[in-house]
Amino acid sequence: MFSSGKVVKLFYDVASPYSWLAFEVLFRYRNVWNIDIELKPAYIRGVLHGSGNRSPVLIPNKLLYMASDLKLLSEYFGVPMFQPPNIYEKDSLNAMRFVTAVAEKDKKGDVLMKRVSRELWKRMWYTHQDIMQPASLTEVGLKAGLLASEVEQILTLAESQPIKDKLKSVTQEALENKCFGLPFIVCHVNGKAEVFFGSDRFELMAYFIGEKWMGPYPAKPTTTM
Amino acid sequence: MFSSGKVVKLFYDVASPYSWLAFEVLFRYRNVWNIDIELKPAYIRGVLHGSGNRSPVLIPNKLLYMASDLKLLSEYFGVPMFQPPNIYEKDSLNAMRFVTAVAEKDKKGDVLMKRVSRELWKRMWYTHQDIMQPASLTEVGLKAGLLASEVEQILTLAESQPIKDKLKSVTQEALENKGRSGWGLTPPNPQPQCDHYFSILCIFQQVLNKILVVQIHMVLVQQHTHTHTHTHTHTHTLKQIRRICQRDRNSKGSY
């Protein structure tokens, strides 16, 4: 496939709502900026631990800020992110191993990986359902269009050493790019590389790759000029 | 003066380069968005301490990220922010007290406070000069258009209790603005002051014989082997928790 030469690697975890926002915005801009998006499912706790950082949910004011920040971002960007009530109990290890296994099995590029990731984000950040139990992951797989037999295979694969190692190595790759949190974006353009943390650097990223930021919905014309 | 009804309060510290960026952008947009800007000089270390947060410069990857982030932002926004070499040695307490004192004396609204703040940012983030010594603050004051006698007055005022208290109270005001809606809610589960890779949910259940008994739900993730997660319920005294945190911090080394 012909590459545009502009490669955007998105390191993400479904436990990170800002990762969802970055994911949605990047795909909205994929054909506008003509970028190749490489999805890199990683593990947020591995990133935090490896960088000596702490989860923002452990700082009370950050947790409170995040609740109101997500609400406003949801309205503005049209991505329904709402803080779940039992956020401390959530862990995404099983979910991200599942995504990694799906990626391994995905014969259609990243279509399945996209659908599965999106379903997981919706569960955790919109409908506030579980993402840890095999039954939950089965539902996610079926919703993403997999057959029951395929889902079973993937669930088994997700527990295999190669998949565990794969997730670990992607997390390590993020850390080698000086990552300390997710979402973490590595942009390659014209032989230059730049890193962007979070989902509030798109305007700056556009500047770096020589494109224009057009707000949350690039396809639609803006009403304010 | 006729108010637009749109009030933007900017809590800032000259030790924070992103504060400079926010400052410049807001003033560029003042007449475009028709906003009233209220400058709120605060103390970053007070904010970090009061919220249980840590400075980003203490996380190596964050420090590295900041260097390249600032470089790109400088180009894009035209605000010259470049990481100084000795960032750990910088403290902005004297500088922010100086700004607070200037605000007190500023008879022309916020004109002097703006100029002084900008000069301080330039010193720390562009020319990489000192902002802690009285001689440095004197230079800043003069550059901002103050007379030598006025600068001396302000330096003295900056060391007075009312100004120290004023800076503290603005910092406290920032801490009280936890969330956008301003509920002033306290989180249901208070967190221990602990740098820890365990996810800790502490519930203070009862006071027994003057010892706080804490029930901790520990979600243990073995990072090295990526084994399955399991939850334990332990009862620890605060002393034991502190010991666990210290032991963990020591075993991970400093960062």
Coordinates of C-alpha atoms in Angstrom, one line a residue:
Chain A
M1 CA 0.0 0.0 0.0
F2 CA 1.3 3.4 -0.9
S3 CA 2.4 5.2 2.2
S4 CA 1.9 9.0 2.7
G5 CA 5.2 9.2 4.5
K6 CA 3.4 10.6 7.5
V7 CA 3.3 7.9 10.2
V8 CA 1.5 8.4 13.4
K9 CA 2.0 5.7 16.1
L10 CA -0.7 5.8 18.8
F11 CA 0.3 4.1 22.0
Y12 CA -2.9 3.7 24.0
D13 CA -4.8 1.8 26.7
V14 CA -8.6 1.5 27.0
A15 CA -8.2 2.4 30.7
S16 CA -7.2 5.9 29.5
P17 CA -10.2 8.1 28.3
Y18 CA -7.9 10.6 26.7
S19 CA -6.5 7.7 24.6
W20 CA -10.1 7.2 23.3
L21 CA -10.3 10.9 22.4
A22 CA -6.9 10.8 20.6
F23 CA -8.0 7.6 18.8
E24 CA -11.3 9.1 17.5
V25 CA -9.7 12.4 16.5
L26 CA -6.8 10.8 14.7
F27 CA -9.2 8.6 12.6
R28 CA -11.3 11.6 11.8
Y29 CA -8.2 13.2 10.4
R30 CA -6.7 10.1 8.8
N31 CA -7.8 11.0 5.2
V32 CA -7.7 14.8 5.8
W33 CA -4.1 14.8 6.8
N34 CA -3.3 11.7 4.8
I35 CA -1.6 9.9 7.7
D36 CA -0.8 6.3 8.3
I37 CA -2.0 5.4 11.8
E38 CA -0.2 2.6 13.6
L39 CA -2.2 1.4 16.6
K40 CA 0.0 0.4 19.5
P41 CA -1.9 -1.3 22.3
A42 CA 0.1 -0.8 25.5
Y43 CA -0.5 -1.1 29.2
I44 CA -0.9 2.1 31.2
R45 CA 0.3 0.7 34.5
G46 CA 3.4 -0.7 32.9
V47 CA 4.1 2.8 31.4
L48 CA 3.5 4.5 34.8
H49 CA 5.6 2.0 36.7
G50 CA 8.4 2.1 34.1
S51 CA 8.6 5.9 34.1
G52 CA 8.3 6.3 37.9
N53 CA 5.0 8.2 37.3
R54 CA 1.7 7.9 39.2
S55 CA -1.8 7.5 37.9
P56 CA -3.7 10.8 38.0
V57 CA -6.6 9.1 39.8
L58 CA -4.4 8.9 42.9
I59 CA -4.4 12.7 43.3
P60 CA -7.8 13.8 44.5
N61 CA -7.8 17.2 42.7
K62 CA -6.7 15.5 39.5
L63 CA -9.5 13.0 39.7
L64 CA -12.1 15.8 40.3
Y65 CA -10.6 17.8 37.5
M66 CA -10.8 14.8 35.1
A67 CA -14.5 14.3 35.8
S68 CA -15.4 17.8 34.7
D69 CA -12.7 17.9 31.9
L70 CA -14.1 14.7 30.3
K71 CA -17.7 16.0 30.5
L72 CA -16.7 19.2 28.6
L73 CA -14.5 17.3 26.1
S74 CA -17.4 14.8 25.5
E75 CA -19.7 17.7 24.5
Y76 CA -17.1 19.4 22.4
F77 CA -15.6 16.4 20.6
G78 CA -18.7 14.2 20.6
V79 CA -16.9 11.2 22.3
P80 CA -19.0 10.1 25.3
M81 CA -16.5 9.9 28.1
F82 CA -17.8 9.8 31.7
Q83 CA -15.9 8.9 34.7
P84 CA -17.0 5.5 36.1
P85 CA -17.9 5.3 39.8
N86 CA -15.5 2.6 40.8
I87 CA -12.4 3.8 38.9
Y88 CA -9.9 2.4 41.3
E89 CA -11.0 -1.1 40.8
K90 CA -10.5 -1.0 37.1
D91 CA -7.6 -2.8 35.5
S92 CA -7.0 -3.1 31.8
L93 CA -4.4 -5.9 31.6
N94 CA -6.9 -8.6 30.4
A95 CA -8.5 -6.1 28.0
M96 CA -5.2 -5.0 26.5
R97 CA -4.0 -8.6 26.1
F98 CA -7.3 -9.3 24.3
V99 CA -6.7 -6.3 22.0
T100 CA -3.1 -7.5 21.3
A101 CA -4.4 -11.0 20.5
V102 CA -7.0 -9.5 18.2
A103 CA -4.3 -7.6 16.4
E104 CA -2.4 -10.8 15.9
K105 CA -5.4 -12.4 14.3
D106 CA -6.6 -9.4 12.4
K107 CA -6.3 -10.2 8.7
K108 CA -8.0 -7.0 7.6
G109 CA -5.3 -4.6 8.7
D110 CA -6.6 -2.8 11.9
V111 CA -10.3 -3.0 11.4
L112 CA -11.0 -5.5 14.1
M113 CA -8.5 -4.0 16.5
K114 CA -10.3 -0.6 16.0
R115 CA -13.7 -2.1 16.6
V116 CA -12.6 -4.1 19.7
S117 CA -10.8 -1.1 21.2
R118 CA -13.8 1.2 20.6
E119 CA -16.1 -1.3 22.3
L120 CA -13.9 -1.6 25.3
W121 CA -13.7 2.2 25.7
K122 CA -17.5 2.4 25.4
R123 CA -17.9 -0.2 28.1
M124 CA -15.5 1.4 30.5
W125 CA -16.2 5.1 29.9
Y126 CA -19.8 5.2 28.6
T127 CA -21.9 2.3 29.7
H128 CA -19.7 1.7 32.8
Q129 CA -19.5 -2.0 32.4
D130 CA -16.8 -4.5 33.3
I131 CA -13.8 -5.0 31.0
M132 CA -11.9 -7.5 33.1
Q133 CA -13.9 -10.8 33.0
P134 CA -13.8 -13.3 30.1
A135 CA -17.5 -13.0 29.7
S136 CA -17.2 -9.2 29.2
L137 CA -14.4 -9.7 26.6
T138 CA -16.6 -12.3 24.8
E139 CA -19.4 -9.7 24.5
V140 CA -16.9 -7.2 23.2
G141 CA -15.6 -9.6 20.6
L142 CA -19.1 -10.5 19.4
K143 CA -20.1 -6.9 19.1
A144 CA -17.0 -6.2 17.1
G145 CA -18.2 -8.8 14.6
L146 CA -16.2 -11.9 15.6
L147 CA -17.7 -15.3 15.6
A148 CA -18.1 -17.1 19.0
S149 CA -15.5 -19.6 18.0
E150 CA -13.1 -16.9 17.0
V151 CA -13.6 -15.1 20.3
E152 CA -12.8 -18.3 22.2
Q153 CA -9.6 -18.7 20.2
I154 CA -8.6 -15.1 20.9
L155 CA -9.4 -15.4 24.6
T156 CA -7.1 -18.4 24.8
L157 CA -4.4 -16.7 22.7
A158 CA -4.6 -13.7 25.0
E159 CA -3.4 -15.8 27.9
S160 CA -0.4 -17.2 25.9
Q161 CA 3.1 -16.2 26.6
P162 CA 3.8 -14.7 23.2
I163 CA 0.8 -12.3 23.6
K164 CA 1.8 -11.4 27.1
D165 CA 5.3 -10.7 25.8
K166 CA 4.0 -8.7 22.9
L167 CA 2.0 -6.4 25.1
K168 CA 5.1 -6.0 27.3
S169 CA 7.3 -5.2 24.4
V170 CA 5.0 -2.5 23.0
T171 CA 4.8 -1.0 26.5
Q172 CA 8.6 -1.1 26.6
E173 CA 8.7 0.6 23.1
A174 CA 6.6 3.4 24.5
L175 CA 9.0 3.8 27.4
E176 CA 12.0 3.9 25.1
N177 CA 10.3 6.8 23.4
K178 CA 10.4 8.6 26.8
C179 CA 6.7 7.9 27.5
F180 CA 5.3 8.6 31.0
G181 CA 1.6 8.3 30.3
L182 CA -1.0 7.5 27.7
P183 CA -2.0 8.4 25.0
F184 CA 1.4 8.9 23.6
I185 CA 1.9 9.7 19.9
V186 CA 5.0 9.3 17.9
C187 CA 5.0 11.1 14.6
H188 CA 7.4 10.4 11.8
V189 CA 7.5 12.9 9.0
N190 CA 10.3 13.5 6.4
G191 CA 12.9 11.7 8.5
K192 CA 12.0 13.7 11.6
A193 CA 10.3 12.3 14.7
E194 CA 8.3 14.1 17.4
V195 CA 6.4 12.9 20.4
F196 CA 3.1 14.2 21.7
F197 CA 1.5 13.3 25.0
G198 CA -2.2 13.6 25.6
S199 CA -5.1 14.5 23.4
D200 CA -4.7 18.3 23.5
R201 CA -1.7 18.6 21.2
F202 CA -3.4 18.1 17.8
E203 CA -2.9 21.7 16.7
L204 CA 0.8 21.4 17.5
M205 CA 1.0 18.0 15.8
A206 CA -0.7 19.5 12.7
Y207 CA 2.0 22.2 12.7
F208 CA 4.7 19.6 12.9
I209 CA 3.4 17.5 10.1
G210 CA 2.6 20.5 7.9
E211 CA -1.1 20.2 8.1
K212 CA -4.0 22.3 9.4
W213 CA -6.1 21.7 12.5
M214 CA -9.7 22.2 11.8
G215 CA -11.4 21.4 15.1
P216 CA -13.2 18.4 16.3
Y217 CA -15.0 17.6 13.0
P218 CA -12.7 18.3 10.0
A219 CA -15.2 17.2 7.4
K220 CA -17.8 19.7 8.5
P221 CA -17.4 23.4 7.6
T222 CA -17.1 25.7 10.7
T223 CA -19.9 28.1 11.3
T224 CA -17.8 30.7 13.0
M225 CA -15.3 32.5 10.7
Chain B
M1 CA -15.3 49.7 33.7
F2 CA -18.0 47.9 31.7
S3 CA -17.6 44.2 32.3
S4 CA -18.1 41.7 29.5
G5 CA -19.4 39.1 31.9
K6 CA -16.8 36.7 30.9
V7 CA -14.2 36.5 33.6
V8 CA -11.0 34.5 33.2
K9 CA -8.9 34.0 36.3
L10 CA -5.4 32.9 35.6
F11 CA -3.5 31.3 38.5
Y12 CA 0.1 31.2 37.5
D13 CA 3.7 31.1 38.7
V14 CA 6.8 32.3 36.7
A15 CA 8.4 28.9 37.4
S16 CA 5.9 27.4 35.1
P17 CA 6.6 27.9 31.4
Y18 CA 3.1 26.7 30.4
S19 CA 1.8 29.6 32.6
W20 CA 3.7 32.0 30.4
L21 CA 2.1 30.5 27.3
A22 CA -1.4 30.7 28.9
F23 CA -0.7 34.3 29.9
E24 CA 0.4 35.4 26.4
V25 CA -2.4 33.6 24.6
L26 CA -5.1 34.9 27.0
F27 CA -3.9 38.5 26.5
R28 CA -3.8 38.0 22.7
Y29 CA -7.4 36.9 22.9
R30 CA -8.6 39.5 25.5
N31 CA -10.2 41.8 23.0
V32 CA -11.1 39.1 20.6
W33 CA -13.1 37.1 23.1
N34 CA -14.0 40.2 25.1
I35 CA -12.8 38.6 28.4
D36 CA -11.9 40.2 31.7
I37 CA -8.6 38.7 32.8
E38 CA -7.8 38.5 36.5
L39 CA -4.2 37.7 37.2
K40 CA -3.7 35.5 40.2
P41 CA 0.0 35.1 41.1
A42 CA 0.3 31.9 43.0
Y43 CA 3.1 29.6 44.2
I44 CA 3.6 26.4 42.3
R45 CA 5.3 24.5 45.1
G46 CA 2.4 25.4 47.4
V47 CA -0.1 24.1 44.8
L48 CA 1.9 20.9 44.3
H49 CA 2.3 20.3 48.0
G50 CA -1.3 21.2 48.9
S51 CA -2.7 18.8 46.3
G52 CA -0.3 15.9 47.0
N53 CA 1.1 16.2 43.5
R54 CA 4.7 16.3 42.4
S55 CA 6.7 18.5 40.1
P56 CA 6.9 17.0 36.5
V57 CA 10.7 17.8 36.6
L58 CA 11.0 14.9 39.1
I59 CA 10.0 12.4 36.5
P60 CA 12.9 11.9 34.0
N61 CA 10.7 11.2 31.0
K62 CA 8.5 14.2 31.8
L63 CA 11.5 16.5 32.0
L64 CA 12.8 15.2 28.6
Y65 CA 9.3 15.5 27.1
M66 CA 9.0 19.1 28.4
A67 CA 12.2 20.1 26.7
S68 CA 11.0 19.1 23.3
D69 CA 7.4 20.2 23.9
L70 CA 8.5 23.7 24.9
K71 CA 10.8 24.0 21.8
L72 CA 7.9 23.2 19.4
L73 CA 5.4 25.3 21.3
S74 CA 7.9 28.2 21.2
E75 CA 8.0 28.0 17.4
Y76 CA 4.3 27.6 17.0
F77 CA 3.2 30.2 19.5
G78 CA 6.1 32.6 19.3
V79 CA 6.7 32.6 23.0
P80 CA 10.4 31.8 23.6
M81 CA 10.4 29.0 26.2
F82 CA 13.6 27.0 26.6
Q83 CA 14.4 24.7 29.5
P84 CA 17.1 26.2 31.7
P85 CA 20.1 23.9 32.5
N86 CA 19.8 24.0 36.3
I87 CA 16.0 23.6 36.6
Y88 CA 16.1 21.8 40.0
E89 CA 17.8 24.7 41.7
K90 CA 15.1 27.2 40.7
D91 CA 12.6 28.4 43.3
S92 CA 10.1 31.1 42.6
L93 CA 9.0 32.1 46.1
N94 CA 10.8 35.4 46.1
A95 CA 9.8 36.2 42.6
M96 CA 6.1 35.5 43.3
R97 CA 6.1 37.5 46.5
F98 CA 7.7 40.3 44.4
V99 CA 4.8 40.0 41.8
T100 CA 2.3 40.0 44.7
A101 CA 3.8 43.1 46.1
V102 CA 3.8 44.8 42.7
A103 CA 0.1 44.0 42.3
E104 CA -0.5 45.6 45.7
K105 CA 1.2 48.8 44.5
D106 CA 0.0 48.7 41.0
K107 CA -2.3 51.8 40.5
K108 CA -2.8 51.2 36.8
G109 CA -4.8 48.0 37.0
D110 CA -2.5 45.1 36.1
V111 CA -0.1 46.9 33.7
L112 CA 2.9 46.7 36.1
M113 CA 2.1 43.2 37.2
K114 CA 2.0 42.1 33.6
R115 CA 5.3 43.6 32.8
V116 CA 7.0 42.3 35.9
S117 CA 5.6 38.8 35.3
R118 CA 6.7 38.8 31.7
E119 CA 10.2 40.0 32.6
L120 CA 10.5 37.2 35.2
W121 CA 9.4 34.6 32.7
K122 CA 11.9 35.9 30.1
R123 CA 14.7 35.7 32.7
M124 CA 13.9 32.1 33.7
W125 CA 12.8 30.6 30.4
Y126 CA 14.6 32.6 27.7
T127 CA 17.8 34.3 28.9
H128 CA 18.3 31.7 31.7
Q129 CA 19.1 34.2 34.4
D130 CA 18.5 34.2 38.1
I131 CA 15.1 35.2 39.6
M132 CA 15.8 34.5 43.3
Q133 CA 18.3 37.2 44.3
P134 CA 17.2 40.8 45.3
A135 CA 19.6 42.1 42.7
S136 CA 17.7 40.1 40.0
L137 CA 14.3 41.3 41.1
T138 CA 15.7 44.9 41.1
E139 CA 16.7 44.5 37.5
V140 CA 13.2 43.1 36.7
G141 CA 11.5 46.0 38.4
L142 CA 13.6 48.6 36.6
K143 CA 13.0 46.9 33.2
A144 CA 9.3 46.9 33.9
G145 CA 9.4 50.7 34.3
L146 CA 9.6 51.2 38.0
L147 CA 11.9 53.8 39.6
A148 CA 14.8 52.6 41.8
S149 CA 13.1 53.9 44.9
E150 CA 9.8 52.2 44.0
V151 CA 11.7 48.9 43.5
E152 CA 13.3 49.2 46.9
Q153 CA 9.9 49.8 48.5
I154 CA 8.4 46.8 46.7
L155 CA 11.4 44.5 47.7
T156 CA 10.8 45.5 51.4
L157 CA 7.0 45.0 51.0
A158 CA 7.6 41.6 49.4
E159 CA 9.1 40.4 52.7
S160 CA 6.3 41.7 54.8
Q161 CA 3.8 39.3 56.5
P162 CA 0.7 40.7 54.6
I163 CA 2.3 40.0 51.3
K164 CA 3.5 36.5 52.3
D165 CA -0.1 35.8 53.5
K166 CA -1.5 37.2 50.3
L167 CA 0.5 34.9 48.2
K168 CA -0.5 32.0 50.5
S169 CA -4.2 32.9 50.3
V170 CA -4.2 33.1 46.5
T171 CA -2.4 29.7 46.4
Q172 CA -5.1 28.4 48.7
E173 CA -7.8 29.8 46.5
A174 CA -6.4 27.8 43.6
L175 CA -6.4 24.7 45.7
E176 CA -10.1 25.3 46.6
N177 CA -11.0 25.4 42.9
K178 CA -10.8 21.6 42.6
G179 CA -13.1 21.2 39.7
R180 CA -14.6 23.3 36.9
S181 CA -18.1 23.3 38.4
G182 CA -16.7 24.5 41.7
W183 CA -18.6 22.1 43.9
G184 CA -15.7 22.1 46.3
L185 CA -16.3 18.4 46.8
T186 CA -13.8 16.3 48.7
P187 CA -13.2 12.9 47.2
P188 CA -14.9 10.1 49.0
N189 CA -11.7 8.2 49.8
P190 CA -8.7 10.2 51.1
Q191 CA -5.4 9.1 49.7
P192 CA -2.2 8.6 51.7
Q193 CA 0.8 10.7 50.7
C194 CA 2.6 7.9 49.1
D195 CA 4.4 7.3 45.8
H196 CA 3.4 3.8 45.0
Y197 CA 2.9 1.6 42.1
F198 CA 0.1 -0.2 43.9
S199 CA -3.4 1.2 43.3
I200 CA -4.5 2.0 46.8
L201 CA -8.0 2.7 47.9
C202 CA -8.0 3.7 51.5
I203 CA -11.1 3.7 53.6
F204 CA -10.7 5.1 57.1
Q205 CA -13.1 3.0 59.0
Q206 CA -12.9 3.9 62.7
V207 CA -10.6 5.2 65.3
L208 CA -9.7 2.5 67.7
N209 CA -7.6 3.3 70.8
K210 CA -6.2 6.4 69.0
I211 CA -4.9 4.3 66.1
L212 CA -6.4 4.8 62.7
V213 CA -7.2 1.4 61.2
V214 CA -7.1 1.5 57.5
Q215 CA -8.6 -1.1 55.3
I216 CA -6.7 -1.2 52.0
H217 CA -7.9 -2.8 48.9
M218 CA -4.7 -3.6 47.1
V219 CA -4.9 -4.2 43.4
L220 CA -1.6 -5.9 43.0
V221 CA -0.1 -6.0 39.6
Q222 CA 3.1 -7.8 39.2
Q223 CA 4.7 -5.6 36.5
H224 CA 7.7 -7.8 35.9
T225 CA 5.8 -10.9 35.1
H226 CA 2.5 -9.5 34.0
T227 CA 0.6 -12.2 36.0
H228 CA -3.1 -12.0 36.6
T229 CA -4.5 -9.4 39.0
H230 CA -6.0 -10.3 42.3
T231 CA -7.3 -8.3 45.1
H232 CA -6.3 -8.6 48.7
T233 CA -8.0 -7.0 51.7
H234 CA -5.5 -6.1 54.4
T235 CA -5.8 -4.2 57.6
H236 CA -2.9 -2.0 58.2
T237 CA -2.1 0.8 60.7
L238 CA -1.0 4.1 59.2
K239 CA 2.5 3.3 60.5
Q240 CA 2.6 0.1 58.5
I241 CA 1.4 1.9 55.4
R242 CA 4.1 4.5 55.7
R243 CA 6.7 1.7 56.1
I244 CA 5.4 0.0 53.0
C245 CA 5.6 3.2 51.0
Q246 CA 9.1 4.0 52.3
R247 CA 10.3 0.4 51.6
D248 CA 8.9 0.6 48.1
R249 CA 10.4 4.0 47.4
N250 CA 13.8 2.8 48.7
S251 CA 13.7 -0.4 46.6
K252 CA 12.9 1.6 43.4
G253 CA 15.6 4.1 44.0
S254 CA 15.1 7.8 43.7
Y255 CA 13.7 9.6 40.7

